[in-house]
Phi, psi and omega in degrees: 000137181292155176299147182216166180283160177303134184303132175081356182268120178280130184300332182293342182261004187241153178289144182297327180297318180292321179296314180298321180297314181292328180272358174065049181219145173266114182301340181280336182238340181079185179284153170283159182300316181295318180294320178298319179295319180296318180292324178297317179293325182285316185266342183089169183295155180278071183223151174281144181292120182276164176273123180303137180295143179277127180301150182300320183295326180288325175298320181292316180297325182297339179293344184258004178275080185203130181305326177296321178292319177301319180297318180291323177296324175295322178296322177299313181296317181294316180297321179294319178295318178296321178297321179290322178296327180277020177071021173052049180275104183083171182290152178283078187304312182305311183297317182296315182296312182294319179297321178296321179296316179299316180295318178300318179301316180295319181295317180300313180297318181295315182298317181296317180296322179296319178296317180296319178299319179296319180294319179295318180298321180294320179292329186269005182298124183221155176275157180289127181280152177220162181221153176264127181230161177262115179228125181061030179083001181238147177278126179226152177259126181232153173300143181303330180295343182260007175291144180228164176299136181096347176298143176262108180278137168253129186244137175214169186305130179094349182287142168274133179281122188270345182203167174287134185211150178265129182294134172263322179202160179195146177227111181059029186280122176229135187237132176277115185244020184302322183294337182259316187251340185088000178292123186285330182265148174297142185262130178284130184250150175212158185274001185296141179290137181276146181281330185224160177287130180227174179290160182307323182294341180252007177275085189286349178258013180237148168240151191234147177305136177092355177262181184219145178281121180269332185197152173086186180225163178185170173231147183211152179256126183292125181250343180205142178229165173054229184288352178273356179280173176299322177292327175296322177298321177293321179297320177295320177299323180295319178298324183277352182276129180273128178282121182282143175293150179288159178304324180293318177300315179300316182293318181291324175298317179294318180296318179300316179295319181294317179295323177300317178294316181299316181298318179297315180297317179301313182299315182293314182297316181298313182296316179296320180296316180297318180297318182289323184281315187261336185078142179234116185249343183232163178295325180295319177298322180296319178297318179299318179297315180298317180295321179295317178298316179295318180299318178294320179298315179295321179295327181288337180282124176284080189297338178279351186302308182299317181293316179297318179300315180296318179296315181297317179294321179296320177296320177299321178299316180294321178296319178294325180297326178292340176260017175072026175247118180262117180261125187278330179226143185303316185294345181278347187294332181270341191300321181300328178294341180267352187297132173257341178223134171245113176268124186230143171289161179268301189293120177084350180250300173276330179250173185275348188058040179222102183300133188224134172282123179249343185212145174231127178245127178227185182297332184266359177138206188241137173238137179254139182251122180267173182090151183235148171074200188272348176287122186282050176261134181139187181207167176260129187234154174227124182052042175082357181244151179302135180281127177222182186266025178290172183302323183294315186256009189303313183294312181296321180297314182297314182295315181298317180297321180293323176299314183289326176295312181298317179294327181285330182275325175271072198198140177242006180279165176228142177243122183231155178234133177217122179053040177083357180254127181262135179218166182235157168235135180106197184291126181299327180293319177293321180298332179301325177295319181296319180294314182296326180298327179291340186271348177247112188309134175089348186291315181296331177295321177293323178299319182291348180288346186249154171231138184280141177239341180198160179219135169251109193291181189253071176286159187296327183285338180268321183058032178222153172221132179233138172239145177259117186244144174251128176286122191298321188282313186257347178079008179290150181257129180230133174263126174247128182235136172228154180170190180298130184302323182290341177267321185284320186301320178295341180274357183259139177241350182226165184228138176274120175232106187063227178265009179257154174245123183237162178296143178271090182288169179298323178296315179292324178296318179294321179297317178297318179296321178295320178298318180295316180297320179297319180292321179296324180294342176267015175072019171282144165275129186252137173226129180263156181231136177217168179203171166197147172279143185221146175259081185243140175287135178238112175230174183296335182251013177293130181249106180273138178235177182293353179295342179279351183275078179207163178052041183278158177259114180286128182255313181170186184225146177250151174253120185245139178209153171277103192285152175296150172296144185302319188277352189289319182302315179294323179295320179292321176298320177294322177296317178297322178298329180273007178078019182259130179270135178255128178239128177266128177232115188218159174269002185282178181293143182302318181296318179296316180299315181294322180296311180297318180298320179292319179300326184269353180087013177288319177227167175284152176307134183084007180294165187273142172238129181261136182265165179299322179295327176291323179296327180297337182273355186260136170278178187298315178298320179293324178296319178300320178297317181296318183294339177286338187245328187259137182240007178225126179232128185234161181052046182257154178255172178305322181293327178293318179299318180295318178297320180296316178298315180297321180295318179296318179294321178296336179271009175090011180273147170265114193253126167255137183234128178250155177179169180229333184274163176302328181296342180272344192300312180301318180293324178298319181289324182283332182295161177299325171211123178264136182238115181259153176277131185280330183272306183267350183290145176279162181297325179298317181294318180295323179294324183282337187277160174261342180220145181233131177268110184293339181252006179055031187255118181299326179299332177296327178298315182291323174298322178291327175299313178300315180296319179297318179293320178298318179297316180295321176300318180291326175298316178296326179299309184281338170295314179300317181291308184297315185288320179292323179292315178295325176296323177299319179296313182298312181292327177299311181292315182299307181291327178297321178288316182296317184254032181301323181293320179292330185270352182086007181288324184298317181288331183275338185274141179274340182271174179288331182242122181265131179235141182287332181228146176278158180300322180293326178291322177297317178298318178300315179302316180297320182290319187279317188260339185278330190268292185303303180300320180296318179295320179296324177291333179293341178246022181295153178285171182285111180280312177255157177288102186290342180269003179266002178235160180286166177293151180286145182284159175298336181272349177287145181251150175300323175241099181268184183300318180295321180291322177297322177299317177295319179299313182292318183291318178295318178299321179292319178297318176302312182297316181296316180297319181294313181292327177293323178297319178295314182294327183298323184257353184264137176298146182081187178082197183287324178240129184284123177244178184231004185264169179284167177299323182297317179293314181298316179295322178295321178296317177295317178302313181292320178300318180294320178298311181294323178300320179291327177291320173298326181295337177298324179289321177300318194284355181291342177204147179286327186232340182278141182302144177296341183274354176281125183050049187301321186254019184290327184262095182293327179297322180294316180292327174296319179294321179295313180297321177297318179296322179296315179298315180296321180293320177299319180295316183292338179269323189258339182274123185304317182300317180286332176300318181292322183288325187246008175067036181256167176228152182294146179246148175268179184299326179296316178301313181300319180299315179296319180300314180294317182298313181295320180296327183292344178301333177299316180295312184292322177299315183289329176297318178296319179297317180293320177301318179297316180296318179295321179296317179295320179295318179294322180293319178295323180294327179284000000 
């Protein structure tokens, strides 16, 4: 077993000498090659434990784990049994059709998941990381997977940190830890032992796996690898996190069970009613009754629902893909539409993760810098006007330009452009000076006048950086210094005012300090700039030290911030309009978090931000109380994010969680829907999420919310249509058998049991009206403004009491219209007719088909008139016209007449069928008017 640290001892609290002793390594020479190999074999590779890939066959089988599918498979078995009892005359059409629908549903779901997996793999493609270590006294580069405890890491700018390690030494070392902690700024590191245990983001003498060196150099001793690292702890938390089913999955499971119960009850009630009304005297009559009950039960099942649902969700997935949202599973596409809370990270999600100078304060006033991010588009303005060198702005212009020149020269970052895309190398804060310099005309030209000859770096204890520059034309030597204002200002004795240099009096010093404090209170990160001309010898062996940093001329201070994305404020306003609460959860500083949240409208200016240390003091009930009131959480760890998500869910909220760092992964998995960033997101985060934003754009989330709500509305449309239409079929047969004597069916039928519709006609209705129109409604446009209402509650049902009332009433109107059509043309009954049973049954059959087609118009909205945007859905009208043509053919074509037991109708018959079928439309219009009136009355 490899050497290890004392159990329970955190390396940040221990002296480096003691750590090296326990790990059995000499920091001056590192591990030997043989010892490193032995430790690698003992501890295993420095990798996080991956999730085993799911075999393709298991992914395919999982598509059938759904109560609705179970119900359809039962219908297949029952239909097949009924076909066998009937002596297997002809192919089992019912069984074949339903089985094909089930198979199609499985294929659609599998194909979509496979496409999403491919998209995730493409986004997650990464090169193998490597690190430089000291082994046997020599520096060697090894793959990060081969790092072991006790390895001596050498760190320099741009390096990825391959393992958790305790710093041995560092010079100006700053590490970007956003992927782990959410901190937007690079963290300054030092090797000093910490007095107390703190969160990972505050362990300044540690570097962690998965982070990156932004600036400086250092050496560190590896203390943990693989699953023992901080990222490994997050991975273990991720393994223990249970993925919650989406609201749609929960609702469909409930619906499947409910339909199964309804179908069973229908079959039993129908069979008992027929036996009681008609009497059963022979075994053959009993078989007929059983077959009729089974046929009605199968007819009541909306067998097209799973396939139509899968197609509609797949279309929704494709629409979201055009908006750069990759949905990994079909059922997740609707979940965002149900979200009542969106918990979002700040850095890189609400903000650009691109440090930007927005303000410059000098002796002559304030200049504002426009433009966002690293693209040098924008300008420097004063009092709303472009800053120039005119008499009015001459002093401010000169001072501002000097601040940007000084910040750009005391700087190790680089700004590059390739194919129109601007990027930086080095510290983002330093890069902000380079970008701002491009925005003030002539500034970069002045920067190019100098060449660097020496640098005094930016160690954490100094908080200053100085470069010694030679002016190329005249050869004068100038020192440019930038750093923390509270450290730099005491080193200054003079002040730049316009082109003059004046003494820095106590009054002027206090004014500068007050300006700096005011800027810090607005959550700006502040960096001051100073300079002085010096008569210093410069040779190849000249060693400059911090002793030259004196008698400096103070020029000004800049305010730097990671700015919000331009589109986010409008997206958050749209979310609030939709009744969705936005909560910011970040590892950043509370003041910065509150400032950004206020700028974006998440909270009111001056609103409260709760820190992770405050959350640690709260039990679960107290945490629930806090989450109801507070919308900004700062300095939080992964466990805090997970607790917040769990608390919100326990309070009945449907939670969407966004993030990009590894620290976000457990919360993403636990949330009702996790949304990962595709560009900045880590592979761990993408694996945990159900949706990935390929453009890292928060506004895409809100667009996906609208799309999700639209999809759910469309699901309700075709549920309303399918169930009310199937209810019409069931009630037609049920009431037709019960009231056969009143309708004249008993006298006209040759059999013991009179039925208003034949089994083949019921099958035809399901094939013609259930598929095309329902699918067209699934892609219907937005009839009502879905963002003008609040999110649906967890207690709301896809089919609520009011919708069930509509389903039953529409089904009853269909049945009454169909049976009246039969009675109208049949001799006997309530209305005396003169046609044969075949003609009367065909008229009833046609009336029911047309009634269902009219019902497609009703079903587009629960309360809005069918005549609103009547012709907006061309697919729906195409499906209706196709169904009409097919119905005319089945009635008028002799070959189809024989197959479906129909008889030709004349124009009068057709007219009556259309008129009676339209009663469904007029009845529902009256019902909708009533519902709107009641809603308006309640609102008053």
